[in-house]
């Protein structure tokens, strides 16, 4: 098992012929991801890495009805349209890598996706990987190892760093999902936790949060209410970030008196979640909770 | 991007909602001529146009009773820094006698993923303070992004904060107008505080709109003007933004460069943990090549506040050898010498390490050790 993606997942890459799209398509293929088609308007009928390219997602889906997932590498100005196209073609999971999508666009396509039963990961995210099964994202595949720890993260590189240190300590991962650094994103920590709760492979959860918003507080509430019953280890980035400044991610900002490091860590600890002081403490804490 | 009060009011006026009569004075204008020619009559509010919070308390708003006083006060306010920022514009507005002040604002609810109206019968103080002292007074009303704000909803919200009679229709028109601005200007915040509650109408005495930075390509007129917007960002931050860098100025002396926002923040936290103080946040982003790394490192070498530099790089998609090349290029091209501590790991780590060590630069594999070293230097 794993959550959301595994060896059976069949992927369409939107924006497959662009710089980012083609670079990461190659990496995903090398990892073993089953990519069945690509889409770039105007490039229909061509091939890249032996993958057929179509003008529209609709055509790609008709020719490859087994496709169930899309990953989007389309530039921000056009990404919103690409998301609607994926939803309307009936794809069940859409991974939006693109950064800098206007927030008013995101709130609409996320609401629309919900009404159609499509799950959105992102925007502004590194994607999702179920190690040794499927990688649908831009993460370096070599830092992951299959195992029984689920990871949900608001950050990209920090996730690689933490997965790497876990793997080096012999602690593998069931699925690692980067939910994205924007203020408004599709799948949330709590929705991911519901999936991990029901995944028999996952024995513990590592939550990688950061300042801004209240995603960590909501995760803590779920633990408190026993809606999530597996052990959790957390890390929160931005202990020393100033108030009112965006720290790289659009969503990493302390505002309206909320979203501070202190509040998050206190709330997490109050429900018994172990919070690491640095990312490098995480393997030790995971070993403790898995005992 | 925060808009100035006069810009936000211009938008609302453009939509047909009446706001107090006013004149805008630009730095360098003939203050006396402009005020006398306008024919505006006292009492007046003279308001410094700065983008800092707590402008009123910091002395940026003065009430005057005569034209002479208005002229004198305007001249004085141009020379008065408000939290360190001198204004480029002063707004002179007809002062409106009123007894009651309301709060009304629109934000995006991150969790519900929709616009949210916040309203309170207690205006004139920060919403943060209202939330702390009178949390029960705040009305939270979510808006369906596909349906938008309906007239009846605006009236409902008005009633809930005590607006009645003729003024209710005015409140309804104001909130619908504010919502229109919120949507059309891709705002992450649109608020009036205070919103004056008069007998027969409401009137926005202050108005703030913040445009979502990701939407600025749809609002090019504002995008061009970041330089004039001191107060929201510092001069060096604006310089960084012009180069396309995710740069935040901080108060310490350790320059920080990382790849990825989360890792860069964590790097700051590590430095702090060992008693150091970061001078900045700078994220080189994912997949940076040597040219981009050079730009980032040069930017920190030229940054006066950074007395030393800590580069923390985890190679995933970003290759360590490209980062190493970029660092060497920056050091050579700028010719600036500062202690530089580098932690390099991941993809092409060996090649990267070799490039740096050949140039006599020490490379660390362990970020904790590197953080300790940079603080001690």
XYZ file of C-alpha atoms in Angstrom:
668
model
C 0.000 0.000 0.000
C 0.858 3.693 -0.029
C -1.406 6.682 -0.479
C -2.657 8.401 -3.655
C -0.004 6.997 -6.018
C 1.659 3.612 -6.564
C 2.973 1.357 -9.327
C -0.494 1.287 -10.917
C -0.719 5.073 -11.365
C -0.776 6.209 -15.011
C 0.330 9.761 -15.654
C -0.228 12.526 -18.199
C 2.362 15.344 -18.156
C 0.910 18.769 -19.052
C 3.628 21.037 -20.413
C 5.797 18.006 -21.312
C 7.877 19.750 -23.990
C 8.867 22.794 -21.915
C 12.216 23.091 -20.107
C 10.960 22.002 -16.709
C 8.449 19.539 -18.099
C 10.878 17.626 -20.283
C 13.677 17.657 -17.684
C 11.466 16.166 -14.999
C 9.661 13.793 -17.336
C 13.029 12.185 -18.029
C 13.758 11.943 -14.292
C 10.338 10.447 -13.570
C 10.722 7.864 -16.341
C 14.144 6.901 -14.976
C 12.528 6.402 -11.585
C 9.985 4.047 -13.108
C 6.906 6.287 -13.168
C 4.381 5.116 -15.768
C 3.920 8.169 -17.979
C 1.472 7.375 -20.780
C 1.096 10.711 -22.542
C 2.130 14.340 -22.645
C 0.216 17.482 -23.584
C 1.508 20.667 -25.176
C -0.903 22.716 -27.313
C 0.496 22.896 -30.866
C 2.877 19.961 -30.420
C 0.263 17.242 -30.917
C 1.457 14.260 -32.986
C 5.089 14.502 -31.878
C 6.935 12.328 -29.366
C 9.334 13.035 -26.541
C 11.312 10.234 -24.809
C 9.050 7.949 -26.855
C 5.970 9.372 -25.078
C 3.190 10.535 -27.446
C 2.327 14.249 -27.200
C -1.215 15.582 -27.701
C -2.685 19.054 -28.156
C -5.351 18.546 -25.520
C -5.803 16.515 -22.347
C -9.109 15.299 -23.766
C -7.342 13.576 -26.693
C -4.640 12.167 -24.422
C -7.290 10.733 -22.125
C -9.268 9.243 -25.047
C -6.179 7.539 -26.442
C -5.017 6.466 -22.975
C -8.156 5.850 -20.921
C -6.049 4.224 -18.185
C -4.541 7.641 -17.338
C -5.775 8.757 -13.911
C -3.289 11.441 -12.872
C -1.839 14.622 -14.298
C 1.244 16.607 -13.379
C 1.325 20.244 -14.458
C 4.515 22.105 -15.473
C 2.695 24.915 -17.271
C 3.839 28.544 -16.554
C 1.702 30.447 -14.011
C -0.189 32.536 -16.574
C -1.551 29.422 -18.259
C -1.539 26.945 -15.386
C -5.087 27.707 -14.204
C -6.461 26.763 -17.592
C -4.407 23.561 -17.548
C -5.877 22.602 -14.164
C -9.482 23.054 -15.390
C -8.624 21.017 -18.473
C -7.325 18.152 -16.336
C -10.387 18.243 -14.056
C -12.816 18.343 -16.980
C -11.081 15.379 -18.604
C -11.968 13.317 -15.552
C -8.495 12.856 -14.061
C -8.699 11.933 -10.382
C -5.425 13.416 -9.175
C -3.809 16.620 -10.412
C -0.344 17.618 -9.170
C 0.313 21.334 -9.704
C 4.058 22.047 -9.587
C 3.731 25.618 -10.919
C 4.608 28.481 -8.553
C 3.120 32.021 -8.617
C -0.469 31.172 -9.574
C -2.794 34.036 -8.493
C -4.604 33.127 -5.283
C -8.041 34.050 -6.658
C -7.483 31.502 -9.444
C -6.431 28.802 -6.976
C -9.470 29.201 -4.720
C -11.736 28.721 -7.718
C -10.094 25.698 -9.308
C -9.700 24.004 -5.946
C -13.411 24.540 -5.203
C -14.289 23.316 -8.704
C -12.065 20.221 -8.369
C -13.852 19.322 -5.134
C -17.224 19.447 -6.808
C -15.931 17.078 -9.514
C -14.223 14.637 -7.175
C -10.678 15.523 -8.290
C -7.871 15.794 -5.731
C -5.425 18.655 -6.245
C -1.892 18.574 -4.814
C -0.312 22.054 -4.749
C 0.052 24.557 -6.317
C 3.699 25.447 -5.709
C 4.627 21.952 -4.550
C 7.344 19.360 -5.231
C 4.771 16.608 -5.868
C 4.342 13.128 -4.427
C 6.407 9.959 -4.301
C 5.695 6.441 -3.108
C 9.306 5.200 -2.989
C 10.245 2.458 -5.431
C 6.726 2.606 -6.938
C 6.049 5.959 -8.511
C 7.398 9.500 -8.426
C 5.112 12.249 -9.651
C 7.065 15.379 -8.936
C 10.417 17.116 -9.043
C 12.084 15.544 -6.007
C 15.423 13.723 -6.358
C 14.427 10.045 -6.337
C 17.668 8.800 -4.793
C 17.042 10.194 -1.292
C 13.946 8.050 -0.703
C 13.660 4.491 0.542
C 10.535 2.378 0.780
C 9.320 1.845 4.332
C 6.619 2.635 6.829
C 6.851 6.344 7.626
C 4.463 8.714 5.873
C 5.626 12.284 5.285
C 3.498 15.360 4.660
C 5.306 18.636 4.098
C 4.792 22.300 3.213
C 8.360 22.562 1.945
C 10.360 21.043 -0.925
C 14.087 20.929 -0.237
C 13.536 20.461 3.469
C 11.544 17.329 2.639
C 14.439 15.951 0.602
C 16.825 16.748 3.420
C 14.635 14.997 5.993
C 13.858 11.992 3.763
C 17.577 11.673 3.083
C 18.503 11.642 6.764
C 15.700 9.150 7.499
C 16.780 6.849 4.663
C 20.405 7.006 5.805
C 19.217 5.867 9.220
C 17.407 2.932 7.658
C 13.947 4.485 8.067
C 11.991 4.163 4.824
C 8.862 5.997 3.684
C 5.441 4.780 2.539
C 4.531 7.956 0.678
C 6.052 11.429 0.790
C 3.803 14.302 -0.219
C 4.675 17.976 -0.558
C 1.378 19.801 -0.162
C 2.734 23.152 -1.366
C 3.889 26.527 -0.090
C 0.979 28.722 -1.204
C -1.588 30.173 1.223
C -4.374 28.249 -0.502
C -3.629 24.696 -1.587
C -5.601 21.626 -2.598
C -5.034 18.656 -0.316
C -4.319 19.709 3.277
C -2.391 18.151 6.155
C -5.616 16.854 7.689
C -6.845 15.288 4.441
C -3.468 13.590 3.957
C -3.635 12.339 7.554
C -7.026 10.712 6.898
C -5.406 8.751 4.061
C -2.373 7.748 6.156
C -4.666 6.667 8.996
C -6.240 4.089 6.657
C -2.991 2.992 5.011
C -1.701 -0.235 6.584
C 1.862 0.373 5.332
C 2.133 3.654 7.252
C 3.073 3.199 10.912
C 4.082 6.757 11.788
C 3.848 10.255 10.346
C 6.434 12.990 9.935
C 4.834 16.398 9.551
C 7.013 19.186 8.143
C 5.386 22.548 8.714
C 6.384 26.164 8.543
C 5.179 29.532 9.802
C 1.942 31.027 8.435
C -1.653 29.821 8.466
C -2.972 27.189 10.862
C -2.394 23.875 9.051
C -0.225 22.553 11.921
C -2.815 23.548 14.530
C -5.517 21.706 12.581
C -3.313 18.627 12.365
C -2.855 18.792 16.143
C -6.620 19.006 16.639
C -7.074 15.836 14.582
C -4.622 14.025 16.852
C -6.356 15.397 19.935
C -9.737 14.172 18.687
C -8.258 10.756 17.956
C -9.181 11.048 14.280
C -5.496 10.299 13.665
C -4.108 7.607 15.947
C -0.613 6.840 14.607
C 2.463 8.443 16.215
C 3.486 11.837 14.829
C 6.854 13.617 14.772
C 6.862 17.230 13.578
C 9.271 19.946 12.560
C 8.324 23.580 11.976
C 10.564 25.893 9.933
C 10.754 29.614 10.603
C 11.395 29.874 14.349
C 13.280 33.137 13.781
C 11.233 34.592 10.907
C 9.975 38.172 11.429
C 6.285 39.109 11.548
C 4.630 40.304 8.337
C 7.326 39.177 5.891
C 6.886 36.475 3.278
C 9.679 33.951 3.645
C 10.046 32.714 0.069
C 6.775 30.785 0.027
C 3.695 32.924 -0.515
C 2.065 31.153 2.429
C 4.961 31.495 4.862
C 3.956 34.740 6.556
C 2.920 35.529 10.110
C -0.173 37.770 9.939
C -3.264 38.886 11.823
C -1.635 37.682 15.017
C -1.540 34.081 13.810
C 0.840 31.594 12.233
C 3.785 32.029 14.599
C 6.320 29.294 15.316
C 5.674 29.435 19.046
C 1.906 28.928 18.737
C 2.371 26.025 16.342
C 4.944 24.206 18.429
C 3.004 24.707 21.655
C -0.189 23.408 20.064
C 1.562 20.373 18.571
C 3.270 19.526 21.864
C 0.059 19.999 23.854
C -1.464 16.969 22.107
C 1.618 14.803 22.596
C 3.268 15.300 19.203
C 7.065 15.244 19.399
C 8.521 18.362 17.811
C 12.141 18.236 16.619
C 14.377 21.278 17.226
C 16.289 20.616 14.000
C 15.515 18.371 10.995
C 18.437 16.147 12.005
C 16.774 15.105 15.250
C 13.870 13.544 13.387
C 15.303 10.012 12.855
C 15.945 9.661 16.588
C 12.404 10.769 17.435
C 10.877 8.504 14.782
C 12.804 5.542 16.187
C 11.452 6.374 19.635
C 7.820 6.550 18.558
C 8.101 3.369 16.482
C 9.464 1.340 19.411
C 1.725 44.754 -2.970
C 0.136 47.295 -0.667
C -1.653 50.199 -2.319
C -1.542 53.681 -0.857
C -4.707 54.937 0.775
C -5.279 57.432 -2.042
C -4.956 54.692 -4.669
C -7.446 52.440 -2.872
C -9.874 55.358 -2.504
C -9.485 56.210 -6.184
C -10.578 52.664 -7.046
C -13.669 52.872 -4.819
C -14.536 56.322 -6.159
C -14.140 54.965 -9.692
C -16.791 52.367 -8.910
C -19.185 55.171 -7.989
C -19.133 55.079 -4.201
C -18.899 58.533 -2.630
C -15.844 59.170 -0.474
C -14.767 62.360 1.320
C -13.693 65.255 -0.914
C -9.891 65.379 -1.092
C -6.762 66.644 -2.805
C -3.479 64.820 -3.315
C -0.191 66.677 -2.880
C 2.934 65.228 -4.383
C 6.402 65.896 -2.991
C 7.759 68.932 -4.820
C 4.310 70.432 -5.550
C 3.583 74.038 -4.626
C 1.717 73.087 -1.471
C 0.088 76.476 -0.823
C -1.089 77.000 -4.404
C -2.482 73.509 -4.701
C -4.453 73.724 -1.473
C -5.804 77.248 -2.110
C -6.685 76.493 -5.761
C -8.607 73.357 -4.832
C -11.193 75.359 -2.889
C -11.399 72.620 -0.238
C -12.755 73.946 3.054
C -11.743 73.103 6.625
C -11.960 71.212 8.868
C -9.507 68.889 7.155
C -7.553 65.713 7.831
C -3.943 65.836 6.576
C -2.708 62.292 6.012
C 0.811 61.064 5.318
C 0.734 58.361 2.622
C 3.021 55.699 4.040
C 2.632 51.924 3.941
C 3.431 51.230 7.574
C 1.013 49.913 10.160
C -0.053 52.217 12.991
C 0.274 55.414 10.946
C -2.185 57.374 13.082
C -0.475 56.563 16.363
C 2.916 57.397 14.824
C 1.743 60.942 14.059
C 0.943 60.529 10.363
C -2.592 61.977 10.545
C -3.351 65.542 11.704
C -6.682 67.325 11.998
C -6.605 71.034 11.077
C -9.153 73.836 11.350
C -7.806 76.428 8.905
C -6.268 76.500 5.425
C -3.095 78.104 6.826
C -2.781 75.265 9.297
C -3.320 72.754 6.490
C -0.475 74.280 4.448
C 1.882 74.324 7.396
C 0.991 70.791 8.477
C 1.399 69.410 4.949
C 4.868 70.907 4.676
C 5.786 69.522 8.083
C 4.456 66.031 7.326
C 6.590 65.765 4.180
C 9.590 66.153 6.476
C 8.313 63.821 9.188
C 9.464 60.220 8.956
C 6.739 57.785 9.992
C 8.511 54.706 11.355
C 11.568 55.753 9.375
C 9.770 56.513 6.099
C 9.198 60.019 4.699
C 6.110 60.209 2.476
C 6.075 61.053 -1.230
C 2.379 61.956 -1.090
C 0.052 63.688 1.360
C -3.709 63.297 1.131
C -5.783 66.221 2.399
C -9.329 65.222 3.058
C -12.500 66.892 4.281
C -12.887 65.898 7.947
C -16.260 64.270 8.519
C -17.806 64.645 11.987
C -19.095 61.254 13.112
C -19.847 59.442 16.317
C -19.477 55.806 15.464
C -16.726 53.881 13.673
C -17.060 50.386 12.187
C -14.603 47.838 10.801
C -15.174 45.914 7.588
C -12.651 43.883 5.615
C -12.239 41.109 3.075
C -9.530 38.467 3.282
C -8.937 34.990 1.845
C -9.662 32.182 4.275
C -6.730 29.812 3.735
C -8.465 26.826 5.213
C -11.928 27.241 3.675
C -10.319 28.434 0.416
C -12.760 31.278 -0.127
C -13.179 35.012 0.469
C -14.176 35.906 4.015
C -15.878 39.083 5.212
C -14.728 40.292 8.617
C -16.862 42.971 10.254
C -17.105 44.534 13.671
C -19.082 47.313 15.340
C -15.785 48.440 16.905
C -13.734 50.209 14.245
C -10.828 52.591 14.525
C -8.519 50.122 16.243
C -6.480 47.320 14.675
C -8.442 44.212 13.792
C -5.763 42.262 15.683
C -6.608 44.288 18.747
C -10.356 43.832 18.246
C -9.699 40.089 17.943
C -7.824 40.169 21.223
C -10.111 42.399 23.259
C -13.577 41.839 21.742
C -13.376 38.599 19.749
C -17.132 38.015 20.066
C -17.789 41.266 18.168
C -16.171 40.006 14.952
C -18.581 38.699 12.324
C -17.028 36.154 9.959
C -19.011 35.586 6.802
C -17.624 33.246 4.080
C -18.380 33.991 0.425
C -18.855 31.340 -2.265
C -16.226 32.264 -4.879
C -18.504 31.238 -7.758
C -21.649 33.026 -6.496
C -19.887 36.106 -5.135
C -21.269 38.450 -2.483
C -25.063 38.937 -2.784
C -26.825 42.144 -1.771
C -28.849 40.413 0.922
C -25.637 39.049 2.435
C -24.166 42.543 2.615
C -27.340 43.720 4.431
C -27.206 40.716 6.751
C -23.626 41.557 7.723
C -24.563 45.225 8.190
C -27.420 44.314 10.525
C -25.125 42.074 12.542
C -22.794 44.976 13.329
C -25.662 47.295 14.205
C -26.230 49.254 10.977
C -29.902 50.190 10.536
C -32.252 52.535 8.688
C -31.088 54.500 5.672
C -27.438 53.747 6.419
C -28.043 50.040 5.814
C -28.510 50.617 2.066
C -25.300 52.643 2.028
C -23.425 49.889 3.901
C -24.739 47.336 1.395
C -23.470 49.441 -1.540
C -20.123 49.977 0.166
C -19.514 46.289 0.907
C -20.514 45.274 -2.635
C -18.124 47.922 -3.982
C -15.321 46.723 -1.713
C -15.948 43.134 -2.845
C -15.816 44.222 -6.487
C -12.427 45.856 -5.855
C -11.263 42.752 -3.959
C -12.033 40.535 -6.954
C -11.060 42.850 -9.821
C -7.755 43.838 -8.230
C -6.894 40.271 -7.142
C -6.591 41.470 -3.564
C -5.550 39.418 -0.583
C -6.838 42.187 1.665
C -9.375 44.990 1.198
C -10.506 46.786 4.328
C -11.925 49.991 5.655
C -10.949 50.893 9.165
C -12.491 53.046 10.318
C -15.686 53.068 8.311
C -17.626 56.075 9.652
C -21.265 55.376 10.510
C -23.275 58.556 9.950
C -27.037 58.995 10.273
C -27.909 58.104 6.713
C -24.763 56.524 5.287
C -21.352 54.987 5.820
C -18.103 56.576 4.666
C -14.652 54.939 4.435
C -12.267 57.207 6.338
C -9.366 54.863 5.738
C -9.077 52.212 3.081
C -6.431 49.582 2.438
C -6.023 47.218 -0.490
C -3.190 44.687 -0.863
C -2.788 43.055 -4.266
C -1.662 39.410 -4.341
C 1.918 39.568 -5.676
C 1.310 36.567 -7.929
C -1.391 38.567 -9.744
C 0.723 41.640 -10.445
C 1.142 40.636 -14.089
C -2.567 41.498 -14.428
C -2.035 44.905 -12.779
C 1.007 46.238 -14.565
C 0.476 49.897 -13.619
C 1.028 49.040 -9.979
C 3.747 46.483 -10.659
C 5.948 49.247 -12.110
C 5.861 51.308 -8.943
C 7.521 49.139 -6.289
C 10.312 51.700 -5.907
C 7.881 54.335 -4.639
C 6.490 51.972 -2.046
C 9.094 52.319 0.673
C 7.732 51.129 3.966
C 6.447 47.842 2.651
C 9.927 46.781 1.556
C 13.403 48.148 2.285
C 15.674 49.581 -0.411
C 17.866 46.478 -0.555
C 14.771 44.251 -0.722
C 13.463 46.244 -3.678
C 16.870 45.900 -5.334
C 16.635 42.145 -4.803
C 13.115 41.981 -6.211
C 14.270 43.828 -9.323
C 16.780 41.012 -9.857
C 14.004 38.475 -9.261
C 15.405 37.321 -5.904
C 13.362 36.081 -2.929
C 15.204 38.312 -0.461
C 14.124 39.477 2.999
C 16.256 41.890 5.037
C 16.827 41.043 8.710
C 18.723 42.713 11.555
C 21.758 40.466 12.142
C 25.143 40.085 10.441
C 25.154 36.533 8.998
C 24.203 36.497 5.315
C 22.053 33.434 4.552
C 21.630 31.642 1.244
C 19.795 28.340 0.887
C 17.932 26.424 -1.778
C 14.227 26.147 -1.033
C 12.220 28.356 1.334
C 11.876 25.769 4.099
C 15.576 24.901 4.100
C 16.574 28.569 4.012
C 14.338 29.336 7.009
C 15.781 26.313 8.808
C 19.280 27.635 8.087
C 18.333 30.936 9.765
C 16.957 28.981 12.715
C 20.201 26.975 13.048
C 22.334 30.128 13.036
C 20.083 31.655 15.684
C 20.287 28.460 17.707
C 24.067 28.822 18.015
C 23.869 32.469 19.056
C 24.249 34.104 15.640
C 21.900 36.582 13.993
C 20.864 36.274 10.336
C 21.207 39.399 8.206
C 18.720 38.157 5.648
C 16.701 35.366 4.066
C 17.628 34.504 0.475
C 16.288 31.450 -1.338
C 18.086 30.554 -4.570
C 15.099 28.396 -5.513
C 15.076 24.965 -7.104
C 17.395 23.862 -9.910
C 19.631 26.959 -9.809
C 22.496 26.999 -12.323
C 25.941 28.564 -11.823
C 24.820 31.904 -13.269
C 21.910 32.238 -10.832
C 24.045 31.139 -7.876
C 26.627 33.752 -8.865
C 23.915 36.414 -8.845
C 22.709 35.395 -5.386
C 26.190 35.178 -3.843
C 27.277 38.489 -5.404
C 24.134 40.090 -4.003
C 25.095 38.956 -0.496
C 28.751 39.911 -0.928
C 27.616 43.455 -1.792
C 25.092 43.508 1.048
C 26.600 45.746 3.743
C 24.769 44.168 6.653
C 26.165 40.688 5.951
C 29.608 40.550 7.562
C 29.919 36.831 6.774
C 27.973 34.415 4.615
C 26.517 30.980 5.230
C 25.500 28.992 2.159
C 23.461 25.887 2.938
C 22.706 23.775 -0.071
C 21.075 20.390 -0.359
C 21.553 19.022 -3.845
C 18.488 17.387 -5.255
C 17.587 18.874 -8.586
C 20.116 21.619 -7.883
C 23.609 20.304 -8.604
C 26.407 20.915 -6.115
C 29.004 21.491 -8.863
C 26.876 24.259 -10.403
C 26.542 25.890 -6.993
C 30.302 25.640 -6.425
C 31.038 27.202 -9.818
C 28.604 30.030 -9.106
C 30.230 30.753 -5.738
C 33.722 30.945 -7.277
C 32.457 33.207 -10.081
C 30.859 35.575 -7.554
C 34.000 35.769 -5.410
C 36.191 36.441 -8.439
C 33.919 38.941 -10.165
C 33.061 41.065 -7.125
C 36.529 40.824 -5.570
C 34.836 41.263 -2.182
C 36.317 39.289 0.683
C 34.075 38.084 3.511
C 34.222 34.863 5.501
C 32.103 32.339 3.589
C 31.027 29.027 5.113
C 29.547 26.449 2.795
C 27.592 23.309 3.472
C 27.214 21.252 0.337
C 25.620 17.858 -0.005
C 23.660 15.722 -2.465
C 23.809 15.540 -6.256
C 27.388 15.935 -7.609
C 28.673 16.671 -4.115
C 32.206 15.386 -4.824
C 32.673 17.549 -7.931
C 31.359 20.586 -6.067
C 33.608 20.000 -3.092
C 36.630 19.636 -5.353
C 35.955 22.933 -7.144
C 35.675 24.806 -3.847
C 38.595 23.132 -2.101
C 40.869 23.842 -5.045
C 40.021 27.510 -4.536
C 40.909 27.160 -0.867
C 37.361 27.250 0.466
C 36.397 24.932 3.289
C 33.303 22.803 2.671
C 31.125 21.154 5.274
C 28.848 18.177 4.940
C 27.080 18.619 8.270
C 24.887 21.761 8.475
C 25.032 21.811 12.285
C 28.817 21.950 12.283
C 28.783 24.562 9.515
C 26.329 26.721 11.477
C 28.556 26.566 14.566
C 31.585 27.582 12.524
C 29.897 30.524 10.822
C 28.706 31.914 14.143
C 32.212 31.640 15.644
C 33.865 33.564 12.792
